[in-house]
Amino acid sequence: MTFLFTDIADSTRLWDEAPLDMAEALRVHDAIVRGAIEGHGGYVFAMGGDSFSAAFSTVDDAAAAAIEAQEQVRDDTTVNFTVRMALHTGTANERDRDYYGTEVNRAARLMLLAHGGQVLVSDATEVLLRNHVHLRPLGEHRLRGLRGRMSVYQVVVDGLPADFPMLRGGEALRGNLTQQLSSFVGRDAVVEEVAELVRSHRLITLSGVGGVGKTRLALEAGSELEGEFPDGAWMVELASVGDPDSVPAAVASVLGITPRGNSALIDTVAESLAGRRLLLVMDNCEHVLAAASSAIAAMLGRSRNLKILATTRETLMLDGETVFTVPPLALEGGESSDAVTLFVDRARGVRPDFGLGARDTATAVTEICETLDGLPLGIELAAARMAAMSAVEVRDRLADRFRLLRGSTPGPERQLTLSDAVAWSYDLLNDDERELLRLTSVFAGGFDLTSVCAVLDGADDVDVLRHLDSLVRKSLVVADHTATRTRYSLFETIRQFADDRLAETGAREHTRDRHAAYFAREAAARWEHWNGPGWRDAVDWVEAELGNLRAGYQWTAARGDLEVATDIAAHAALMGFSVQLFETLAWAEELLERATAADVRRLPRLCTAAGYACFAGRAPAARESAHRATELELDDRYDACEPGYAPFVEALCNVYCGDLDRYIELTGSVAERYGSDRGYGIASYVDGLQSAGRTDEAVALAEESVAAARSLGNPYWISYALWIAGMAFSKADVRRAFAAWDEGFAFVREQRVEFFEGFLARDAARLHTSDGEPEAALVLFADAIAAFRQAGNVPQLIITLASVPALFERLDRPAPAAMLLGALSREPSSAHHVPELADLGDRVSRALGKTRAADLIAEGAALDLGDAAVYARQQIDVARRDPAPRARAVRPGGLSRREIEVLRLVADGGTASEIATQLFISSRTAEHHIQNIYTKIGVSSRAAATRWAVKHQVVGAG
């Protein structure tokens, strides 16, 4: 069923303030909601005060009822409130025409996240509804009282508000822990035990043999804990990292940390994590044990608030390490044991009617689990055989093979048992299935049907798909159906087994050569579509295939196959930088000398890619690389990027080296020569002009630069152009600057161009501080601090923190301003980037008194950069909850300056689109302002808003 839950927002306050009005409005509300539900075939199975609980047989009917009810509530002038709603699809129990069960609870909990006027949709419902209604992703959230996370979406339709604050349950959970599709059997007590260890210790190692369930336990414990870590819970999967030297890069890539200058990457990672409160799960450390231990020690040594949960077959042997040996599933209890329960659960996945009703079946399953010592992976492999065999047949085969391996104590025997369990499953495959399983071992981080067919020489995709399906049903390959294209992967234990079998055939080198060659070709082909509307697909591919690209690059670089290595490194970096995969830049840089000596055909592309290392703090070296690319660009012997691209990258390197004149010269030549054909060139030229103080010239070109980027169609360059246009307008026309940045914010979030989130937020916040709404500046500074901390972008974080004290001064909060001034005294570059800090310090001292100010500045000086960022976010939250007296008294009704402008235009009869045109904002933003105004001043119509505006002297009575 699809369940619709509704509730009136803020009803307690409304009943207290106007009980008579509320009673009449409630009667109208009830008629509207019930009518919409029943009119679309729904059944109201519960009502509670202001809420409805309804069930529908189709998701389309449920969505239509929710939308219709919201529209009618919104349009009815009698109703003085808004309604929050949620849709969730699942199986539930029915008794006496009432529904109950976990899925009903999920629907109810999901509704609690919503705001009035908002319709939320669960991930289960989204899959069924995505082709019928526009849905906006809102991230993953934990539902109160329920384990795990849910991806949440919002229904977006014309005529209803589309923009709301963050969901009521708090900020979307941060991190990358994947949502597990299979049930988790028999480990609840163990999960809680591990969670408690994480709460009380900084480093916990989950140790145990392969197949005992270390990774799954770490994921479940991480999901249980992630809401307790403001900076998220993150998993670094080391199984695909073959080179120990790549361990720091794997951590940096997962956390989005930018390499900086010539500093060792692990030092940059450790410094970026200082002050951040997060949980890091380091999975499968055993094959890079020394490197993983060294990285973990470095990270913990710099951060007091970091917690690490590692999984490994061998302990890390680090000081402060708490080792938890993961036990097999319990065998006590026979048919009711955890091990047997897991077997039955997985067997029903391949044979839905499987059960233990027959005595011989129940005995056989119990003996299978005992033979496999309760190891979950072995049990799952055996259970998968229920599709084609009986439990008795499986038991008899296992008994014959493992009679000598049945032990009662932990030890090497268990590893042998598991190895032979995998070997047994492998032996039961036909020749084609065995070949396919061996081949898949060369993939790192997963694969899809296209890639495995390309590596399997001359394979027919229908045959491969048939064999893959068989391997999935036998639990030797895992299928992930959450994306549009199915992605496959192997448990690490099975991958290692298959890799050993591949080596035995003598085909490992040939297979890895084909694997690398495929990803080299594919990377080059994806690059051809990166610089246009295909940007999102291209970078999604790079992110998904990073493990395979890394493996292919390392393999070919080590073998001296420099043409293939160059194709992988160059194109992965040319695309990857735009989604902050800065690890790929290091590949281009380290290959450059050898590729130059070999005079590879795509050397200009490799040099151009290495030029983007200016973003990683290596500007001088990057400038040399980019200049070499510019020299080679028109040489017919080479295959370069499109003409004009290398000079553009060289220009970026120059501005990072401090040579503004050369930046303007190069970007100007690209803009003049190519115009809209190189949309990035005009935008960068505008940036150079505004930076040099040539404001009139910059403003004159700003709109053209955005139009050129739009014609190119690449969301990365469109975001870039909107940010730069706002910078140019900020020095001449504040309204146009805010309009450009408002559009930029909406665009980068819709297109997921995270690269520019921090820049847009920080620069808009600075303008709001001096020339706009301090309330908006608070929100934007918080976003910018979070973005730059997440990226490990220390220089930009310093600039952002140095900009915040001026806002606190404006809000009459000199104490936090003084604390931050003290923290920034440890960062000399802050005074260079924000020169007004010196005068601000004098004003803060006068406001607080010299003694008090000196004490606070000294206290702030004890904070490192990470602690200063945490403190700034805390004080921003305080200021948002409790505005200072001066800020409260500025405008009536708690309205911002922008909302006062909108209210005046509303009172003057302006529509949302007319208001948007006059204020240089989008219609959606104007509608959002109008709804916020109505909420703040407690009205529901234009006429009531106009009367309020006259009463409070916002507009004249005439």
Coordinates of N, CA and C in Angstrom, one line a residue, residues 321-488:
E321 N 44.3 1.7 20.5 CA 43.4 0.9 19.7 C 42.6 0.0 20.6
T322 N 41.3 -0.1 20.4 CA 40.4 -1.0 21.1 C 39.9 -2.0 20.1
V323 N 40.2 -3.3 20.3 CA 39.9 -4.3 19.4 C 38.7 -5.1 19.8
F324 N 37.8 -5.2 18.8 CA 36.5 -6.0 19.0 C 36.5 -7.1 18.0
T325 N 36.6 -8.3 18.5 CA 36.6 -9.5 17.6 C 35.2 -9.8 17.3
V326 N 34.9 -9.8 16.0 CA 33.5 -10.0 15.5 C 33.2 -11.5 15.6
P327 N 32.2 -11.9 16.3 CA 31.9 -13.3 16.5 C 31.1 -13.8 15.3
P328 N 31.2 -15.1 15.0 CA 30.2 -15.7 14.0 C 28.8 -15.5 14.6
L329 N 27.8 -15.8 13.7 CA 26.4 -15.8 14.2 C 26.2 -17.0 15.2
A330 N 25.4 -16.7 16.2 CA 25.1 -17.7 17.2 C 24.5 -19.0 16.6
L331 N 25.0 -20.1 17.1 CA 24.4 -21.4 16.7 C 23.5 -22.0 17.7
E332 N 23.5 -21.4 18.9 CA 22.7 -21.9 20.0 C 21.2 -21.7 19.7
G333 N 20.4 -22.8 20.0 CA 19.0 -22.6 19.7 C 18.5 -23.4 18.5
G334 N 19.5 -24.0 17.8 CA 19.1 -24.9 16.7 C 18.3 -24.1 15.6
E335 N 17.1 -24.5 15.4 CA 16.3 -23.9 14.3 C 16.0 -22.4 14.6
S336 N 16.0 -22.0 15.8 CA 15.7 -20.6 16.2 C 17.0 -19.7 16.3
S337 N 18.2 -20.3 16.0 CA 19.4 -19.6 16.2 C 19.5 -18.5 15.1
D338 N 20.5 -17.5 15.4 CA 20.7 -16.4 14.5 C 21.2 -17.0 13.1
A339 N 22.1 -18.0 13.2 CA 22.6 -18.5 11.9 C 21.6 -19.1 11.0
V340 N 20.7 -19.9 11.6 CA 19.6 -20.5 10.8 C 18.6 -19.4 10.4
T341 N 18.4 -18.4 11.2 CA 17.5 -17.4 10.8 C 18.0 -16.7 9.5
L342 N 19.3 -16.4 9.5 CA 20.0 -15.8 8.3 C 19.8 -16.7 7.1
F343 N 20.1 -18.0 7.3 CA 19.9 -18.9 6.2 C 18.5 -18.9 5.6
V344 N 17.5 -18.9 6.4 CA 16.2 -18.9 5.9 C 15.8 -17.6 5.2
D345 N 16.3 -16.5 5.8 CA 16.0 -15.2 5.2 C 16.6 -15.1 3.8
R346 N 17.9 -15.5 3.6 CA 18.5 -15.5 2.3 C 18.0 -16.5 1.4
A347 N 17.6 -17.7 1.9 CA 17.0 -18.7 1.0 C 15.7 -18.2 0.4
R348 N 14.9 -17.5 1.2 CA 13.6 -17.0 0.7 C 13.8 -15.9 -0.4
G349 N 15.0 -15.4 -0.5 CA 15.3 -14.4 -1.5 C 15.4 -15.1 -2.9
V350 N 15.8 -16.4 -2.9 CA 15.8 -17.1 -4.2 C 14.7 -18.1 -4.3
R351 N 14.1 -18.5 -3.2 CA 12.9 -19.3 -3.2 C 11.9 -18.9 -2.2
P352 N 10.9 -18.0 -2.6 CA 10.1 -17.4 -1.6 C 9.3 -18.3 -0.7
D353 N 9.1 -19.6 -1.1 CA 8.3 -20.5 -0.3 C 9.2 -21.3 0.6
F354 N 10.5 -21.0 0.7 CA 11.4 -21.9 1.5 C 11.0 -21.8 3.0
G355 N 11.0 -22.9 3.7 CA 10.7 -22.9 5.1 C 11.3 -24.1 5.8
L356 N 11.1 -24.2 7.1 CA 11.7 -25.3 7.9 C 10.6 -26.3 8.3
G357 N 9.5 -26.3 7.6 CA 8.4 -27.2 8.0 C 8.8 -28.7 8.0
A358 N 9.5 -29.1 7.0 CA 9.9 -30.5 7.0 C 11.1 -30.8 7.9
R359 N 11.0 -31.9 8.7 CA 12.0 -32.2 9.7 C 13.4 -32.3 9.1
D360 N 13.5 -33.0 7.9 CA 14.8 -33.3 7.4 C 15.4 -31.9 6.8
T361 N 14.6 -31.0 6.4 CA 15.1 -29.7 5.9 C 15.6 -28.9 7.1
A362 N 14.8 -28.9 8.2 CA 15.3 -28.1 9.4 C 16.6 -28.7 9.9
T363 N 16.7 -30.0 10.0 CA 17.9 -30.6 10.5 C 19.1 -30.3 9.5
A364 N 18.8 -30.4 8.2 CA 19.9 -30.1 7.3 C 20.4 -28.7 7.4
V365 N 19.5 -27.7 7.5 CA 19.9 -26.3 7.6 C 20.7 -26.1 8.8
T366 N 20.3 -26.6 9.9 CA 21.0 -26.5 11.2 C 22.4 -27.0 11.0
E367 N 22.5 -28.2 10.4 CA 23.9 -28.8 10.2 C 24.7 -28.0 9.3
I368 N 24.1 -27.4 8.2 CA 24.9 -26.6 7.3 C 25.5 -25.4 8.1
C369 N 24.7 -24.7 8.9 CA 25.2 -23.6 9.6 C 26.3 -24.0 10.6
E370 N 26.1 -25.1 11.2 CA 27.2 -25.6 12.2 C 28.4 -25.9 11.4
T371 N 28.3 -26.6 10.2 CA 29.5 -26.9 9.4 C 30.2 -25.7 9.0
L372 N 29.5 -24.6 8.7 CA 30.1 -23.3 8.3 C 30.5 -22.4 9.5
D373 N 30.4 -23.0 10.7 CA 30.8 -22.3 11.9 C 30.1 -20.9 12.1
G374 N 28.9 -20.8 11.5 CA 28.1 -19.6 11.7 C 28.7 -18.4 11.0
L375 N 29.6 -18.6 10.0 CA 30.1 -17.5 9.2 C 29.1 -17.0 8.2
P376 N 28.7 -15.7 8.3 CA 27.6 -15.2 7.4 C 27.8 -15.4 6.0
L377 N 29.0 -15.1 5.5 CA 29.2 -15.2 4.0 C 29.0 -16.7 3.6
G378 N 29.6 -17.6 4.3 CA 29.4 -19.0 3.9 C 28.0 -19.4 4.0
I379 N 27.2 -18.9 5.0 CA 25.8 -19.3 5.1 C 25.0 -18.7 3.9
E380 N 25.4 -17.5 3.5 CA 24.7 -16.8 2.4 C 25.0 -17.6 1.1
L381 N 26.2 -18.0 0.9 CA 26.5 -18.8 -0.3 C 25.7 -20.1 -0.3
A382 N 25.7 -20.8 0.8 CA 24.9 -22.0 0.8 C 23.4 -21.8 0.6
A383 N 22.9 -20.7 1.2 CA 21.5 -20.5 1.1 C 21.1 -20.1 -0.3
A384 N 22.0 -19.5 -1.1 CA 21.7 -19.2 -2.5 C 21.5 -20.4 -3.3
R385 N 22.0 -21.6 -2.9 CA 21.9 -22.8 -3.6 C 20.5 -23.4 -3.5
M386 N 19.6 -22.8 -2.6 CA 18.3 -23.3 -2.5 C 17.5 -23.0 -3.8
A387 N 18.0 -22.2 -4.7 CA 17.3 -22.0 -6.0 C 17.3 -23.2 -6.8
A388 N 18.3 -24.1 -6.6 CA 18.4 -25.3 -7.5 C 18.6 -26.6 -6.8
M389 N 18.8 -26.5 -5.5 CA 19.1 -27.7 -4.7 C 18.3 -27.7 -3.4
S390 N 18.2 -28.9 -2.8 CA 17.5 -28.9 -1.5 C 18.5 -28.7 -0.4
A391 N 18.0 -28.4 0.8 CA 18.9 -28.2 1.9 C 19.7 -29.5 2.2
V392 N 19.0 -30.7 2.1 CA 19.7 -31.9 2.3 C 20.8 -32.2 1.4
E393 N 20.6 -31.9 0.1 CA 21.7 -32.0 -0.9 C 22.9 -31.1 -0.6
V394 N 22.6 -29.9 -0.2 CA 23.7 -29.0 0.2 C 24.4 -29.5 1.4
R395 N 23.7 -29.9 2.4 CA 24.3 -30.5 3.6 C 25.2 -31.6 3.4
D396 N 24.7 -32.5 2.5 CA 25.5 -33.7 2.2 C 26.8 -33.4 1.5
R397 N 26.8 -32.4 0.6 CA 28.0 -32.0 -0.1 C 29.0 -31.4 0.9
L398 N 28.4 -30.5 1.7 CA 29.3 -29.8 2.7 C 29.9 -30.8 3.7
A399 N 29.1 -31.8 4.1 CA 29.6 -32.7 5.1 C 30.7 -33.5 4.5
D400 N 30.6 -33.9 3.3 CA 31.7 -34.7 2.7 C 33.0 -33.8 2.5
R401 N 32.8 -32.6 2.1 CA 34.0 -31.8 1.9 C 34.6 -31.3 3.1
F402 N 33.8 -31.0 4.2 CA 34.3 -30.3 5.3 C 34.4 -31.1 6.6
R403 N 34.2 -32.4 6.5 CA 34.2 -33.2 7.7 C 35.4 -33.0 8.6
L404 N 36.6 -32.8 8.0 CA 37.8 -32.7 8.8 C 38.0 -31.2 9.2
L405 N 37.2 -30.3 8.8 CA 37.4 -28.9 9.1 C 36.4 -28.4 10.2
R406 N 35.6 -29.2 10.7 CA 34.6 -28.8 11.7 C 35.3 -28.7 13.1
G407 N 35.5 -27.4 13.5 CA 36.1 -27.2 14.8 C 35.2 -26.4 15.6
S408 N 35.5 -26.4 16.9 CA 34.7 -25.6 17.9 C 35.3 -24.4 18.4
T409 N 36.6 -24.1 18.0 CA 37.3 -22.9 18.5 C 37.7 -22.1 17.4
P410 N 37.8 -20.7 17.6 CA 38.2 -19.9 16.5 C 39.7 -20.2 16.2
G411 N 40.0 -20.0 14.9 CA 41.4 -20.2 14.5 C 41.4 -20.3 13.0
P412 N 42.6 -20.7 12.5 CA 42.8 -20.8 11.1 C 41.8 -21.7 10.4
E413 N 41.2 -22.7 11.1 CA 40.3 -23.6 10.5 C 39.1 -22.9 9.9
R414 N 38.7 -21.8 10.6 CA 37.5 -21.0 10.1 C 37.8 -20.4 8.7
Q415 N 39.1 -19.9 8.5 CA 39.4 -19.4 7.2 C 39.4 -20.5 6.2
L416 N 39.9 -21.6 6.5 CA 39.9 -22.7 5.6 C 38.5 -23.1 5.3
T417 N 37.6 -23.1 6.3 CA 36.2 -23.5 6.1 C 35.6 -22.5 5.0
L418 N 35.8 -21.2 5.2 CA 35.3 -20.2 4.3 C 35.9 -20.4 2.9
S419 N 37.2 -20.5 2.9 CA 37.8 -20.7 1.6 C 37.2 -21.9 0.8
D420 N 37.1 -23.0 1.5 CA 36.5 -24.1 0.9 C 35.0 -23.9 0.5
A421 N 34.3 -23.1 1.4 CA 32.9 -22.8 1.0 C 32.8 -22.1 -0.3
V422 N 33.7 -21.1 -0.5 CA 33.8 -20.4 -1.7 C 34.2 -21.3 -2.9
A423 N 35.2 -22.2 -2.6 CA 35.6 -23.1 -3.6 C 34.5 -24.0 -4.0
W424 N 33.8 -24.5 -3.1 CA 32.6 -25.4 -3.4 C 31.6 -24.7 -4.3
S425 N 31.3 -23.4 -4.0 CA 30.3 -22.7 -4.8 C 30.9 -22.5 -6.2
Y426 N 32.2 -22.2 -6.3 CA 32.9 -22.0 -7.5 C 32.9 -23.3 -8.4
D427 N 33.2 -24.4 -7.7 CA 33.2 -25.7 -8.5 C 31.8 -26.1 -9.1
L428 N 30.8 -25.6 -8.4 CA 29.4 -25.9 -8.9 C 29.0 -25.0 -10.2
L429 N 29.8 -24.0 -10.5 CA 29.5 -23.2 -11.6 C 29.9 -23.9 -12.9
N430 N 29.2 -23.5 -14.0 CA 29.7 -24.0 -15.3 C 30.9 -23.3 -15.8
D431 N 31.5 -23.7 -16.9 CA 32.7 -23.1 -17.4 C 32.6 -21.6 -17.6
D432 N 31.5 -21.2 -18.3 CA 31.3 -19.7 -18.6 C 31.2 -18.9 -17.4
E433 N 30.5 -19.4 -16.4 CA 30.3 -18.7 -15.1 C 31.6 -18.5 -14.4
R434 N 32.4 -19.6 -14.4 CA 33.7 -19.5 -13.7 C 34.6 -18.5 -14.4
E435 N 34.6 -18.5 -15.7 CA 35.4 -17.5 -16.5 C 35.0 -16.1 -16.1
L436 N 33.7 -15.9 -16.1 CA 33.2 -14.6 -15.8 C 33.5 -14.1 -14.4
L437 N 33.4 -15.0 -13.4 CA 33.7 -14.7 -12.1 C 35.2 -14.3 -11.9
R438 N 36.1 -15.1 -12.6 CA 37.5 -14.8 -12.6 C 37.8 -13.4 -13.1
L439 N 37.1 -13.1 -14.2 CA 37.4 -11.9 -14.9 C 37.0 -10.7 -14.1
T440 N 35.8 -10.8 -13.4 CA 35.3 -9.7 -12.6 C 36.3 -9.3 -11.5
S441 N 37.2 -10.2 -11.1 CA 38.2 -9.8 -10.0 C 39.1 -8.7 -10.3
V442 N 39.2 -8.3 -11.6 CA 40.1 -7.2 -12.0 C 39.4 -5.8 -11.7
F443 N 38.1 -5.8 -11.5 CA 37.4 -4.5 -11.3 C 37.6 -4.1 -9.9
A444 N 37.8 -2.8 -9.7 CA 38.0 -2.2 -8.4 C 36.8 -1.2 -8.2
G445 N 36.0 -1.5 -7.2 CA 34.9 -0.6 -6.9 C 33.6 -0.9 -7.6
G446 N 33.6 -2.0 -8.3 CA 32.3 -2.4 -9.0 C 32.4 -2.3 -10.5
F447 N 31.4 -2.7 -11.2 CA 31.3 -2.7 -12.7 C 29.9 -2.8 -13.1
D448 N 29.7 -2.5 -14.4 CA 28.4 -2.6 -15.0 C 28.5 -3.6 -16.2
L449 N 27.4 -3.8 -16.8 CA 27.4 -4.8 -17.9 C 28.3 -4.4 -19.1
T450 N 28.2 -3.1 -19.4 CA 29.0 -2.7 -20.6 C 30.5 -2.9 -20.3
S451 N 31.0 -2.5 -19.1 CA 32.4 -2.6 -18.9 C 32.9 -4.1 -18.8
V452 N 32.1 -5.0 -18.2 CA 32.5 -6.4 -18.1 C 32.5 -7.0 -19.5
C453 N 31.5 -6.6 -20.4 CA 31.5 -7.2 -21.7 C 32.7 -6.7 -22.5
A454 N 33.2 -5.4 -22.3 CA 34.3 -4.9 -23.0 C 35.6 -5.6 -22.6
V455 N 35.7 -6.0 -21.3 CA 36.9 -6.7 -20.9 C 36.9 -8.2 -21.3
L456 N 35.7 -8.7 -21.3 CA 35.6 -10.1 -21.7 C 35.6 -10.2 -23.2
D457 N 36.7 -10.6 -23.8 CA 36.9 -10.5 -25.3 C 35.9 -11.2 -26.1
G458 N 35.2 -10.4 -27.0 CA 34.2 -10.9 -27.9 C 33.0 -11.5 -27.2
A459 N 32.6 -10.9 -26.0 CA 31.4 -11.5 -25.3 C 30.1 -10.9 -25.9
D460 N 29.1 -11.8 -25.8 CA 27.8 -11.3 -26.2 C 27.1 -10.8 -24.9
D461 N 26.5 -9.6 -24.9 CA 26.0 -9.0 -23.7 C 24.8 -9.8 -23.1
V462 N 24.0 -10.4 -24.0 CA 22.9 -11.2 -23.5 C 23.4 -12.4 -22.7
D463 N 24.4 -13.1 -23.3 CA 25.0 -14.3 -22.6 C 25.6 -13.8 -21.2
V464 N 26.4 -12.7 -21.3 CA 27.0 -12.2 -20.1 C 26.0 -11.9 -19.0
L465 N 24.9 -11.2 -19.4 CA 23.9 -10.9 -18.5 C 23.2 -12.1 -17.9
R466 N 23.1 -13.2 -18.7 CA 22.5 -14.4 -18.2 C 23.4 -15.0 -17.1
H467 N 24.7 -15.0 -17.4 CA 25.7 -15.6 -16.4 C 25.8 -14.7 -15.2
L468 N 25.7 -13.4 -15.4 CA 25.7 -12.5 -14.2 C 24.5 -12.7 -13.3
D469 N 23.4 -12.9 -14.0 CA 22.2 -13.2 -13.2 C 22.3 -14.4 -12.4
S470 N 23.0 -15.4 -12.9 CA 23.2 -16.7 -12.2 C 24.1 -16.5 -11.0
L471 N 25.2 -15.7 -11.3 CA 26.2 -15.5 -10.2 C 25.5 -14.6 -9.1
V472 N 24.6 -13.7 -9.4 CA 23.9 -12.9 -8.4 C 23.0 -13.9 -7.6
R473 N 22.3 -14.7 -8.2 CA 21.4 -15.6 -7.5 C 22.2 -16.6 -6.6
K474 N 23.4 -16.9 -7.0 CA 24.2 -17.8 -6.2 C 25.0 -17.0 -5.1
S475 N 24.8 -15.7 -5.0 CA 25.4 -14.8 -4.0 C 26.9 -14.7 -4.1
L476 N 27.4 -15.0 -5.3 CA 28.8 -14.7 -5.6 C 29.1 -13.3 -6.2
V477 N 28.1 -12.7 -6.7 CA 28.1 -11.3 -7.2 C 27.0 -10.6 -6.6
V478 N 27.2 -9.3 -6.2 CA 26.2 -8.5 -5.6 C 25.7 -7.5 -6.6
A479 N 24.4 -7.4 -6.7 CA 23.8 -6.4 -7.7 C 23.1 -5.3 -6.9
D480 N 23.5 -4.1 -7.4 CA 22.9 -2.9 -6.8 C 22.0 -2.2 -7.8
H481 N 20.7 -2.2 -7.5 CA 19.7 -1.7 -8.5 C 19.2 -0.3 -8.1
T482 N 19.9 0.4 -7.2 CA 19.4 1.7 -6.8 C 19.6 2.8 -7.9
A483 N 20.5 2.6 -8.8 CA 20.7 3.6 -9.9 C 20.0 3.1 -11.1
T484 N 20.0 4.0 -12.2 CA 19.3 3.6 -13.4 C 19.9 2.4 -14.0
R485 N 21.2 2.3 -14.0 CA 21.9 1.1 -14.5 C 22.4 0.2 -13.3
T486 N 22.1 -1.1 -13.5 CA 22.6 -2.0 -12.4 C 24.1 -2.0 -12.3
R487 N 24.6 -2.0 -11.1 CA 26.0 -2.0 -10.8 C 26.3 -3.3 -10.0
Y488 N 27.4 -3.9 -10.3 CA 27.7 -5.2 -9.7 C 29.0 -5.1 -8.9

